[in-house]
Short mmCIF file of C-alpha atoms and ligand atoms in Angstrom, two decimals:
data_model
loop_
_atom_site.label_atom_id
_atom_site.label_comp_id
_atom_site.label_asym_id
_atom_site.label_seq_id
_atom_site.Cartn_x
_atom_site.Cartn_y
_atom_site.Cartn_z
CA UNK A 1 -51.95 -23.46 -7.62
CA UNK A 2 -54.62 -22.54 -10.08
CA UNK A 3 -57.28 -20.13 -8.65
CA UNK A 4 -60.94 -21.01 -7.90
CA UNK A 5 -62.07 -17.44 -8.95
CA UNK A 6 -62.01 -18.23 -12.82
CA UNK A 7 -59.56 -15.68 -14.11
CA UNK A 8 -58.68 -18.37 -16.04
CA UNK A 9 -60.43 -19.37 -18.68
CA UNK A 10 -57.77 -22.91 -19.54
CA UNK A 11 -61.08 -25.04 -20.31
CA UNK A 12 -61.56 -22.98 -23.55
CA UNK A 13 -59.07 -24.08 -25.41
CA UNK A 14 -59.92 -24.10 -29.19
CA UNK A 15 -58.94 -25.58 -32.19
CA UNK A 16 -58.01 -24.05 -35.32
CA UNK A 17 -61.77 -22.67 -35.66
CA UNK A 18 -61.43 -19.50 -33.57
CA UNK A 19 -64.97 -18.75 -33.63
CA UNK A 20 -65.31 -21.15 -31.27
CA UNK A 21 -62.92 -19.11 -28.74
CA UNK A 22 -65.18 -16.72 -27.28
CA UNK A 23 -62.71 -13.95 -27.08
CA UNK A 24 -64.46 -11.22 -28.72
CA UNK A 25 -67.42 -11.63 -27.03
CA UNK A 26 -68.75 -8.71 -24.95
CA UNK A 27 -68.47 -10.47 -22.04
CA UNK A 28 -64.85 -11.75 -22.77
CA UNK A 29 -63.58 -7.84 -23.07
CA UNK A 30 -61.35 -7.91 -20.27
CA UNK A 31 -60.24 -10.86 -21.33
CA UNK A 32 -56.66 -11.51 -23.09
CA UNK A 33 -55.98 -14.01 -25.82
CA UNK A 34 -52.44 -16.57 -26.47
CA UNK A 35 -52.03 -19.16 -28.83
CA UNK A 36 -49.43 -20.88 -27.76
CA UNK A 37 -48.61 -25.23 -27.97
CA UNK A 38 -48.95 -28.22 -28.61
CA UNK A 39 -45.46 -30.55 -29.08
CA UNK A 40 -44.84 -32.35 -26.11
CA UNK A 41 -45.10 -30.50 -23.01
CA UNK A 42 -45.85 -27.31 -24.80
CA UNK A 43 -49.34 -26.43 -24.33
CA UNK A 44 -49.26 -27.82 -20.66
CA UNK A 45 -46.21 -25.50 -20.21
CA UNK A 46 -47.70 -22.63 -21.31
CA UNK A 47 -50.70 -22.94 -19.30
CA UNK A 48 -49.34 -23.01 -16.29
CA UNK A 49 -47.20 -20.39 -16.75
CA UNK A 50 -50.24 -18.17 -18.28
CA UNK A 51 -52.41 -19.15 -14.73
CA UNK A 52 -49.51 -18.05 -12.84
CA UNK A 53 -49.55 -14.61 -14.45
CA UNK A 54 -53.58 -14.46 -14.70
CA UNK A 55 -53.14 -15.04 -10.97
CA UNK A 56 -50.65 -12.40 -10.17
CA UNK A 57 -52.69 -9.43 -12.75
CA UNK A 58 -55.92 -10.35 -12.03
CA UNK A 59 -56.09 -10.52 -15.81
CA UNK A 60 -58.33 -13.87 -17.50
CA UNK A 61 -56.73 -14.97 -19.84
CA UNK A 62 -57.61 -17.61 -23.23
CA UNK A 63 -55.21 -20.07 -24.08
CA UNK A 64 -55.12 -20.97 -28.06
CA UNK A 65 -54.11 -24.16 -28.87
CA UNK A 66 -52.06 -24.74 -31.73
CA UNK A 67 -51.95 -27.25 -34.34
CA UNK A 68 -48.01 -29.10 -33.92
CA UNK A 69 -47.29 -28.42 -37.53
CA UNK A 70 -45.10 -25.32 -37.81
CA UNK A 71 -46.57 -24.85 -41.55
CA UNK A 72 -50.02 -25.34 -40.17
CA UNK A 73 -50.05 -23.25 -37.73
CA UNK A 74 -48.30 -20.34 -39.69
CA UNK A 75 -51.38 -20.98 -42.52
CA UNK A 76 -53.65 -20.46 -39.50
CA UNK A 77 -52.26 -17.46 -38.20
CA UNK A 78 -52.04 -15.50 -41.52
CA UNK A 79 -55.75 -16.51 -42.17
CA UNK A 80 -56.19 -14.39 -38.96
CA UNK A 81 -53.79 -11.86 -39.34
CA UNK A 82 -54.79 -10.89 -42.68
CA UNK A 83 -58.07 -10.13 -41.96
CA UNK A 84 -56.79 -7.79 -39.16
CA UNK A 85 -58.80 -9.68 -36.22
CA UNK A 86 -57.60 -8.88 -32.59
CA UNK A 87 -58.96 -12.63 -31.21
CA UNK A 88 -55.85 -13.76 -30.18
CA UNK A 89 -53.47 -11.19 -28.11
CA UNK A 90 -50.43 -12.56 -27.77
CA UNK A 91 -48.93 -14.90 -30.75
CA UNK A 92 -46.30 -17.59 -30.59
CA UNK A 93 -44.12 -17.36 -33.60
CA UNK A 94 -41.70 -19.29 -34.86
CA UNK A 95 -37.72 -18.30 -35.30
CA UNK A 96 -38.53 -17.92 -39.36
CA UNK A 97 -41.16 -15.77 -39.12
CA UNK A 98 -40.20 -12.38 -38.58
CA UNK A 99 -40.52 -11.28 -42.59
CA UNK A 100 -43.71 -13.19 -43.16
CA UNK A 101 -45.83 -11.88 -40.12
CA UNK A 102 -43.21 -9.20 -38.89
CA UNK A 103 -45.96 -6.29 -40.33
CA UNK A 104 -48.73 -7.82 -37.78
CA UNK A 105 -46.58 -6.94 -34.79
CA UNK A 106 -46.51 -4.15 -32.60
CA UNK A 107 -42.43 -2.83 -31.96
CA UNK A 108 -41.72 -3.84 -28.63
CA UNK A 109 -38.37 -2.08 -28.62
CA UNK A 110 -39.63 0.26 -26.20
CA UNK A 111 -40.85 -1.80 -23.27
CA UNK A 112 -38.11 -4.43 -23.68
CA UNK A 113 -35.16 -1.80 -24.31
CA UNK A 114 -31.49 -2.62 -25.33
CA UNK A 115 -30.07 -3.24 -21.30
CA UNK A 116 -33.26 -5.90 -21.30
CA UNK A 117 -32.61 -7.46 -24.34
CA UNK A 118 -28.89 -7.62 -23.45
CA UNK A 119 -29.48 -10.85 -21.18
CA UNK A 120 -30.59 -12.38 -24.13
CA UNK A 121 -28.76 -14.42 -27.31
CA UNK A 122 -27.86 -11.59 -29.60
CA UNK A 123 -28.14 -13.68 -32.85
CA UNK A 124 -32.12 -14.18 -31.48
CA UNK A 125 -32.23 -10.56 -31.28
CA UNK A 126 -31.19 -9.59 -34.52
CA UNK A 127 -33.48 -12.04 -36.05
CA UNK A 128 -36.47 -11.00 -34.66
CA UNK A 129 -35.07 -7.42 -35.55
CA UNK A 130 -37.15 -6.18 -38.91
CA UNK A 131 -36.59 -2.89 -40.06
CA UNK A 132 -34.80 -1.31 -36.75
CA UNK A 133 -38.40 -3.00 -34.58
CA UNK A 134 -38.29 -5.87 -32.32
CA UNK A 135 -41.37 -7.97 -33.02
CA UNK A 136 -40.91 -10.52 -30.84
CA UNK A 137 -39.16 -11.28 -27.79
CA UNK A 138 -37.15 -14.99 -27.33
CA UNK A 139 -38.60 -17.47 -25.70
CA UNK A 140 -36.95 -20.75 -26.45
CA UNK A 141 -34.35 -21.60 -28.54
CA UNK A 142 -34.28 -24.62 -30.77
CA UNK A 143 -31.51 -26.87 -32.07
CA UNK A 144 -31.77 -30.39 -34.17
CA UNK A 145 -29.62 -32.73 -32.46
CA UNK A 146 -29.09 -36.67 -32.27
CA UNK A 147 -30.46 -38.68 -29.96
CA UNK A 148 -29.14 -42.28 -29.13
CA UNK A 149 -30.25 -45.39 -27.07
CA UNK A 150 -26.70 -45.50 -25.12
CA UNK A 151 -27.47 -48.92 -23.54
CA UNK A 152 -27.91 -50.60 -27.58
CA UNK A 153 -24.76 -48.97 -28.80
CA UNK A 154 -22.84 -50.08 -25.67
CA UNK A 155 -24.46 -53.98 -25.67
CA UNK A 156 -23.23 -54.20 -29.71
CA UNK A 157 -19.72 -51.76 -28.34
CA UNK A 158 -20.75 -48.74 -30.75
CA UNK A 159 -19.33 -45.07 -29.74
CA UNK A 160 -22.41 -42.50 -30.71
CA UNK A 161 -21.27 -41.86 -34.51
CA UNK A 162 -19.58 -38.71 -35.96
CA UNK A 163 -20.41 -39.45 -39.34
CA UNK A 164 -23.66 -39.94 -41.09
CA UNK A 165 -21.79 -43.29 -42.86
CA UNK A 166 -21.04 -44.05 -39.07
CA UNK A 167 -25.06 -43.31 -37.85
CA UNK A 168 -25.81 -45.75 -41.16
CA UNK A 169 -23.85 -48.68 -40.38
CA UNK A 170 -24.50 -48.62 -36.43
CA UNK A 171 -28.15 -48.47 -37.39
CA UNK A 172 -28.39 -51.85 -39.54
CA UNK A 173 -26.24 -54.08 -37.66
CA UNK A 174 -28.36 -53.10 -34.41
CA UNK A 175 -31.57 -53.12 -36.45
CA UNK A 176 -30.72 -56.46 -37.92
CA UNK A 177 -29.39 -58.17 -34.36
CA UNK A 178 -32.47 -56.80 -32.45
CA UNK A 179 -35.23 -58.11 -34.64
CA UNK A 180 -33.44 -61.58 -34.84
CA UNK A 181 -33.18 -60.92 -31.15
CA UNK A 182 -37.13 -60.71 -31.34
CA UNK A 183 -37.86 -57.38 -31.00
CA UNK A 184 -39.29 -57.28 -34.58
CA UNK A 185 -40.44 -53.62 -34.80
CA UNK A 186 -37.00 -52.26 -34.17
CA UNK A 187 -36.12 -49.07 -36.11
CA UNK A 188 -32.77 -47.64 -37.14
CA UNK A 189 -33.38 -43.94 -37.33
CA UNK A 190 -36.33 -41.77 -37.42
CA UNK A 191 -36.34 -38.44 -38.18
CA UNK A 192 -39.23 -35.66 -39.44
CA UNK A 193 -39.89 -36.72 -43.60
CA UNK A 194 -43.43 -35.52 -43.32
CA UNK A 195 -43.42 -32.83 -46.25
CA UNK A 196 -44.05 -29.64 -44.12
CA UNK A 197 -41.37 -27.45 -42.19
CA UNK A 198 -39.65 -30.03 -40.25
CA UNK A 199 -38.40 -31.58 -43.19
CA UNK A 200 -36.61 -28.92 -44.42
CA UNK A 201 -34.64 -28.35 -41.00
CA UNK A 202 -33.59 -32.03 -41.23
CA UNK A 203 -32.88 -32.33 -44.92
CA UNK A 204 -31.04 -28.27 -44.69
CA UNK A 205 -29.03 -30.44 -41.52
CA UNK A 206 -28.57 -33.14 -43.82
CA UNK A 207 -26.78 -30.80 -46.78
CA UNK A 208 -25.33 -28.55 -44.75
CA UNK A 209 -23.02 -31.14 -42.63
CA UNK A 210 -22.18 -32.36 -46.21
CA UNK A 211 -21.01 -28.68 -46.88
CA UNK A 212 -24.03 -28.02 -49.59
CA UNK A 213 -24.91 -24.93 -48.14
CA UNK A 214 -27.85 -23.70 -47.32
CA UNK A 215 -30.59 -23.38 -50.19
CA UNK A 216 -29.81 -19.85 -50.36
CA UNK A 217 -27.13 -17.75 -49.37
CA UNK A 218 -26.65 -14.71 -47.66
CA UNK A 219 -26.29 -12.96 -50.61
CA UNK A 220 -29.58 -14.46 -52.06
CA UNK A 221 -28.18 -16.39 -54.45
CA UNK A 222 -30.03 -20.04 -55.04
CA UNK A 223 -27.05 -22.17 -53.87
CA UNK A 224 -28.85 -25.63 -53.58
CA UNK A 225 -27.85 -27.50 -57.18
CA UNK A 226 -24.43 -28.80 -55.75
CA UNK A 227 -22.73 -32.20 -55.43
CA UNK A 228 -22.64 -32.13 -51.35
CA UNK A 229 -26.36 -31.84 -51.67
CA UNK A 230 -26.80 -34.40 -54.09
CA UNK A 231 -24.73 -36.70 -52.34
CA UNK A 232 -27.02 -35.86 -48.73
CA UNK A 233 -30.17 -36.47 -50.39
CA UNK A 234 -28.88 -39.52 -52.02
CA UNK A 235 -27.99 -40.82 -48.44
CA UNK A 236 -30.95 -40.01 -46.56
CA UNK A 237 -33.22 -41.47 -49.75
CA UNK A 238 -30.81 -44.92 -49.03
CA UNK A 239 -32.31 -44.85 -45.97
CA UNK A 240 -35.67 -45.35 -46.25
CA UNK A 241 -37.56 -48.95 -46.32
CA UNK A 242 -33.80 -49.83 -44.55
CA UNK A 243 -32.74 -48.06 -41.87
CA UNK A 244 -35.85 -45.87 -41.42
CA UNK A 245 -39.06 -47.21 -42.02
CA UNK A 246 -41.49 -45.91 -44.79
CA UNK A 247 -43.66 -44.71 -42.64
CA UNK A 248 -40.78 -41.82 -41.69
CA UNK A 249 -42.14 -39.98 -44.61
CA UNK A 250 -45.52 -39.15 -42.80
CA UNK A 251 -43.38 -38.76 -39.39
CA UNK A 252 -43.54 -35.69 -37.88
CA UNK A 253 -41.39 -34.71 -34.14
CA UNK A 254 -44.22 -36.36 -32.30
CA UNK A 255 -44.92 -39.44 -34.65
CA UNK A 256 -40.86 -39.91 -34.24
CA UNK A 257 -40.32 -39.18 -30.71
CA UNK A 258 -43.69 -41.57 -30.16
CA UNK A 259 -41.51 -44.47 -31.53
CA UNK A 260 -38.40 -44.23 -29.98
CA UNK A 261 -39.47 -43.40 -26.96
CA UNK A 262 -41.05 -46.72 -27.13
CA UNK A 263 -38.16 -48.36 -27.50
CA UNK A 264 -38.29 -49.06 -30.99
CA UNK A 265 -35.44 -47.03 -32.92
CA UNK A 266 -31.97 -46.56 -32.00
CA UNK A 267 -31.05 -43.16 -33.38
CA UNK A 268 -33.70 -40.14 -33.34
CA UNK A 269 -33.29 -36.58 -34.65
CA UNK A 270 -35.29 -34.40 -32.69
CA UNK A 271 -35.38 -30.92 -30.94
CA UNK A 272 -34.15 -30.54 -27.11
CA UNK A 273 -37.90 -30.83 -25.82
CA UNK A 274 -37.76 -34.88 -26.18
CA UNK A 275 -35.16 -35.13 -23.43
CA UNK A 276 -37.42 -34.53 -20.76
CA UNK A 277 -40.26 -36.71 -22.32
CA UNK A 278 -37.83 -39.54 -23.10
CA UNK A 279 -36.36 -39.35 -19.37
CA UNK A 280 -39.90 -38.82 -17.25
CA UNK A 281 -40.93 -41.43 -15.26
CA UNK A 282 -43.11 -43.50 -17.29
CA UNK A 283 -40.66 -43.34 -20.39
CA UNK A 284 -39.95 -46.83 -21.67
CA UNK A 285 -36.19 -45.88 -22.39
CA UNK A 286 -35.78 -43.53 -18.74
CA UNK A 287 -31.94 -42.95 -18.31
CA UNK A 288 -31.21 -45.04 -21.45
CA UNK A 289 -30.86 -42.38 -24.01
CA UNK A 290 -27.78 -40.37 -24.84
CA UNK A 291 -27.86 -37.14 -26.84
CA UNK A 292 -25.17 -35.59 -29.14
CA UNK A 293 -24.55 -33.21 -31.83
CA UNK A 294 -25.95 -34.02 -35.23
CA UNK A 295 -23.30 -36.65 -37.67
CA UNK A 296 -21.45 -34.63 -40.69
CA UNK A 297 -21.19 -36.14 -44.19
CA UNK A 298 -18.18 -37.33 -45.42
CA UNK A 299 -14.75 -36.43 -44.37
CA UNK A 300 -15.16 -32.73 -44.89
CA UNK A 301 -18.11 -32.45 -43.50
CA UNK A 302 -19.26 -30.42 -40.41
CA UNK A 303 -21.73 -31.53 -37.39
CA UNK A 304 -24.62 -28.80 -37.07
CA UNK A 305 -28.13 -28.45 -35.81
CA UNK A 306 -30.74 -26.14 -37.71
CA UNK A 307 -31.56 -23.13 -35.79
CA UNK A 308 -35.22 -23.62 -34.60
CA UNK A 309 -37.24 -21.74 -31.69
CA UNK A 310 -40.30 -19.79 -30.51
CA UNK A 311 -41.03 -16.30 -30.19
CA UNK A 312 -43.90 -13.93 -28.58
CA UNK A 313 -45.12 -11.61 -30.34
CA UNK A 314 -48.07 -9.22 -29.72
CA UNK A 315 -50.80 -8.34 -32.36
CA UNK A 316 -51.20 -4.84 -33.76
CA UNK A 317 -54.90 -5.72 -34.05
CA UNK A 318 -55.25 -6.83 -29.53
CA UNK A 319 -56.89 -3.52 -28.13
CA UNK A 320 -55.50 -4.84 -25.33
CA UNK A 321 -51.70 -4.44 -25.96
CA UNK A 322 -50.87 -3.37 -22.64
CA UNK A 323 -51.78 -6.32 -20.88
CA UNK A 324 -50.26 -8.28 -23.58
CA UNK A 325 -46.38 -6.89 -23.25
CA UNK A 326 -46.62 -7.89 -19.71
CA UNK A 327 -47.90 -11.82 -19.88
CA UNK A 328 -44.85 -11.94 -22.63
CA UNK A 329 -42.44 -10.25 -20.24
CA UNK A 330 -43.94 -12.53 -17.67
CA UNK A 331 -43.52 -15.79 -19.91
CA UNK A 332 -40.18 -14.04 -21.30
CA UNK A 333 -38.56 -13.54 -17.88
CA UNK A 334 -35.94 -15.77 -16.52
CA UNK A 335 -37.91 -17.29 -13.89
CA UNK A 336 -40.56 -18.48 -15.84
CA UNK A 337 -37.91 -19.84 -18.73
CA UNK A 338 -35.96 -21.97 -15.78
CA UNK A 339 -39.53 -23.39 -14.78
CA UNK A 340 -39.61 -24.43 -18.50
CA UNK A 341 -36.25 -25.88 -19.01
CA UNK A 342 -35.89 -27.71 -15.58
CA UNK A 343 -39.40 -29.32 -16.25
CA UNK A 344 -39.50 -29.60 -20.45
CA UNK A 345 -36.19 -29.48 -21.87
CA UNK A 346 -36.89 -26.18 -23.62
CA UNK A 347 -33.80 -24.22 -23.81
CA UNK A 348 -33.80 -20.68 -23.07
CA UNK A 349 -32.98 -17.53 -25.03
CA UNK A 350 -31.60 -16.14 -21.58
CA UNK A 351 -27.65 -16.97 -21.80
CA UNK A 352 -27.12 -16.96 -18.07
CA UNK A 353 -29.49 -19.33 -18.01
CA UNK A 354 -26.70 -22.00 -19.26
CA UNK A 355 -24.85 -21.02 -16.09
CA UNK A 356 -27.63 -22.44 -13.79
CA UNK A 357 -26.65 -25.30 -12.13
CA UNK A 358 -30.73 -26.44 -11.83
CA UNK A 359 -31.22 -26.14 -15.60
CA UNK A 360 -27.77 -27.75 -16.35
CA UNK A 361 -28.83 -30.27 -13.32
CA UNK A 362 -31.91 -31.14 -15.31
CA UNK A 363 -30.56 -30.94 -18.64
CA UNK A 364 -26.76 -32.03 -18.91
CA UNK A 365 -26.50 -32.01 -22.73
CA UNK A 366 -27.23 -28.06 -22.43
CA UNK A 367 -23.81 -27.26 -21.65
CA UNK A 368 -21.81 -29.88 -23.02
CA UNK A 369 -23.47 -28.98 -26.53
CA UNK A 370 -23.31 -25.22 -25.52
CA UNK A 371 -21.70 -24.55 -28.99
CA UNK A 372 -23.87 -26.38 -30.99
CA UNK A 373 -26.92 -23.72 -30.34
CA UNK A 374 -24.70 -21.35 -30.43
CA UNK A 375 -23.58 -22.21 -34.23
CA UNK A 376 -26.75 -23.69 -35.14
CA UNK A 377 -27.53 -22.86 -38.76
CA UNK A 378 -29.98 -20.77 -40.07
CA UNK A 379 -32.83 -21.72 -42.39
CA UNK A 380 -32.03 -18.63 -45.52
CA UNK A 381 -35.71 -16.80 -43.76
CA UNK A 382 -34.41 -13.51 -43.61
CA UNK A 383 -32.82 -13.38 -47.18
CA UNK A 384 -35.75 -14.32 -48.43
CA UNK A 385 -37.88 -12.41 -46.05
CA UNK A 386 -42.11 -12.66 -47.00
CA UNK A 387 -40.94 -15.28 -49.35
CA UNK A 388 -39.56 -17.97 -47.07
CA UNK A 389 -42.60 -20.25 -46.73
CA UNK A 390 -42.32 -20.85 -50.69
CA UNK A 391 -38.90 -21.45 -50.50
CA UNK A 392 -39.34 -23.92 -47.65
CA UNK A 393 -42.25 -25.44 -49.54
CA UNK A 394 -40.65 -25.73 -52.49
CA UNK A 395 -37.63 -27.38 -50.99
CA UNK A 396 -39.49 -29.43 -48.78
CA UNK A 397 -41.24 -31.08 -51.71
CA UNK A 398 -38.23 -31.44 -53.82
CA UNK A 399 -36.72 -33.43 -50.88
CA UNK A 400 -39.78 -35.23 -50.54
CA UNK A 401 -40.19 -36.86 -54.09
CA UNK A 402 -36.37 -37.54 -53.45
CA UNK A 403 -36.50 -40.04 -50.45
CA UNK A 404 -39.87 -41.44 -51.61
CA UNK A 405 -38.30 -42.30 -54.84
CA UNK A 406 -39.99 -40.35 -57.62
CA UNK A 407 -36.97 -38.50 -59.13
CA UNK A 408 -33.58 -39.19 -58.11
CA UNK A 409 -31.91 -36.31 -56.12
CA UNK A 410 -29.68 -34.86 -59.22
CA UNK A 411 -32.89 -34.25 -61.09
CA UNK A 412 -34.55 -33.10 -58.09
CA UNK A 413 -32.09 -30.31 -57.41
CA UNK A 414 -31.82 -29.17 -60.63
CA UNK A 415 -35.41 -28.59 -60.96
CA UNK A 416 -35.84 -26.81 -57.63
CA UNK A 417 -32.48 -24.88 -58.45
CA UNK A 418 -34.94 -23.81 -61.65
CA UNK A 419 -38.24 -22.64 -59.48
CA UNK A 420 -36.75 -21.06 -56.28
CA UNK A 421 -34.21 -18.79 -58.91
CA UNK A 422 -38.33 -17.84 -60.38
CA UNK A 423 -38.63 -16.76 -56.69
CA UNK A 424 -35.50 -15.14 -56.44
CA UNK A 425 -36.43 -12.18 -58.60
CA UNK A 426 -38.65 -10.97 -55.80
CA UNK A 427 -36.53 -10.94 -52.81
C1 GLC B 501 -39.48 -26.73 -34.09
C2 GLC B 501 -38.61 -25.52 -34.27
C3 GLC B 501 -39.15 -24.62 -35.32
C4 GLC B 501 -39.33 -25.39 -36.61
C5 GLC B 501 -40.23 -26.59 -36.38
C6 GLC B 501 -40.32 -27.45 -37.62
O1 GLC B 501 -40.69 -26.37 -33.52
O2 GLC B 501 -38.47 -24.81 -33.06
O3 GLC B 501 -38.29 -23.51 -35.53
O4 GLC B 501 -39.84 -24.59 -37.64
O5 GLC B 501 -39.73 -27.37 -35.32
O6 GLC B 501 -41.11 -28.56 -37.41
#
């Protein structure tokens, strides 16, 4: 598929030193710039779909790889931004972003007008919405969600669990009967506890389904120093060194995914993309894994997902703008987002898409947990608009020290309750 004539330029792909790009050279004027990647079949993804458009326009194009740390990569991108460089075109941005990096952004309200954007979620929409501009268009939609090895839970006659009490029980007696079994690395859950972004969508999934809230309300007010959210972090900490192992806390999506796809945990939280890993052809637990809604805490509880996802945005700073709207209408279209969910699991922005009996073929779970994107909860970014990384970090850490054992989650939440209402005065 890819053409001989160059107009791709997919060997270049550089790391977070983007000196080392080229673009900006005045031979690579002509020549457009995405960072886009790397979890799982990201990067991969995106290239083809880039060479596909470079092919059709004539137009090379530089693919930026990404480190697969949300944080990281949002550290790396401001480093760029701020210093008003136009090396890289055409940005992939994360769901959360709009108020940090939303300034950086062209409006692209007028080539992606209202009957466009109508195709797509309207919650997405709204998001990416800052001040009456659209600075970024959809691209694939994220939820947390609860994967399962459905041939363990059936062998020791387990249903997938409702209940995070449920998910903990389940866990140890298969844990404990597998390693006596032999299979001595066995896992019971792993999950993202690295401290960076993805712990704070599992620990807000975590409080929330225990009805704590989420960090910060609508309203802005610091909501976090409750009992539900004592008693969440006091469950998840319980877990660690028994059900999880102590290694969770450096565990990432690919670091997790890595081990149970291996065959070594029985319960994984993890965004939609590990389906299609976990199910290719070479996947040690191929048509073995079962995916459902997230557990709730307690009997009041609720079962959610955290709202997750990737945007494109293009860079006030590209002096090539033109050429950018069109790769992201190109990567934004519905075409090119059916390619991606039939062949990585990432679910599209598009909501007709969920009618497509190829996606749905490929990815069953997408319309038997149809609701659960839908409701997915929000992490409190637009509340707290250019503030939301420090939030984050903040909580992150506080949740952190809590499952590794330093404080104990009552004195954890307090303090945090203390810092982010310091932060609160400026949103
Ligand atoms: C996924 C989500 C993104 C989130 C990140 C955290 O990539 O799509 O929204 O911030 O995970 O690790």
């Amino acid at each position: 598929m890819r053409s001989d004539r160059n107009v791709l330029v997919l060997g270049a792909i550089c790391g977070a030193t983007l000196t080392l790009c080229g673009h900006g050279s005045p031979t690579a004027a002509q020549e457009l710039a995405i960072s886009c990647g790397a979890v799982g079949q990201e990067l991969a993804l995106c290239q083809e779909g880039v060479a596909a458009w470079s092919e059709q326009s004539g137009v090379p194009v530089t693919v930026v790889s990404t480190p697969n740390s949300s944080s990281e990569r949002l550290a790396l991108y401001q480093q760029i931004l701020a210093s008003g460089s136009g090396d890289i075109d055409v940005y992939q941005v994360d769901v959360i972003w709009p108020g940090i990096l939303g300034t950086h952004f062209v409006d692209l309200g007028a080539d992606f007008d209202e009957e466009v954007m109508s195709a797509y979620f309207p919650s997405l929409v709204q998001n990416n919405t800052v001040n009456g501009e659209l600075k970024m268009i959809p691209w694939f939609t994220d939820v947390g969600l609860l994967y399962y090895r459905a041939d363990l839970l059936e062998q020791y006659g387990h249903e997938p669990p409702t209940t995070w009490e449920e998910l903990t029980a389940a866990a140890e007696e298969i844990q404990a009967a597998e390693r006596a079994a032999g299979n001595s690395r066995m896992q019971g859950l792993v999950f993202q506890g690295n401290a960076y972004e993805g712990l704070t969508c599992n620990a807000l999934e975590w409080v929330y389904s225990y009805g704590g809230g989420t960090i910060v309300d609508e309203a802005g007010e610091v909501t976090i120093n409750n009992p539900e959210a004592v008693a969440a972090l006091d469950e998840a900490a319980g877990w660690i060194g028994t059900i999880s192992p102590q290694g969770v806390l450096a565990y990432q999506e690919e670091e997790a995914r890595g081990v149970f796809q291996a065959g070594h945990s029985v319960f994984m939280r993890n965004w939609p993309y590990a389906w299609a890993l976990a199910n290719a052809d070479d996947s040690p637990v191929k048509d073995k894994v079962g995916v459902v809604a997230l557990p709730k805490g307690g009997a009041d509880g609720q079962r959610t997902g955290v709202l997750g996802g990737w945007n494109l945005a293009v860079s006030k700073y590209s002096d090539m703008q033109e050429e950018a709207v069109e790769l992201v209408a190109y990567l934004t279209s519905y075409e090119e987002q059916k390619r991606r969910a039939i062949e990585g699991a990432y679910n599209p922005t598009i909501t007709a898409l969920y009618e497509d009996p190829q996606v749905l073929d490929a990815n069953p779970f997408f319309g038997e947990l149809y609701d659960t994107f839908v409701n997915a909860v929000a992490r409190p970014s637009s509340v707290t608009g250019t503030r939301y990384n420090q939030v984050s970090t903040e909580f992150w850490n506080a949740v952190h020290a809590t499952l590794n054992g330093t404080v104990t989650a009552e004195q954890s939440l307090a303090q945090l309750e203390r810092r982010l209402d310091r932060l609160a005065r400026n949103w």
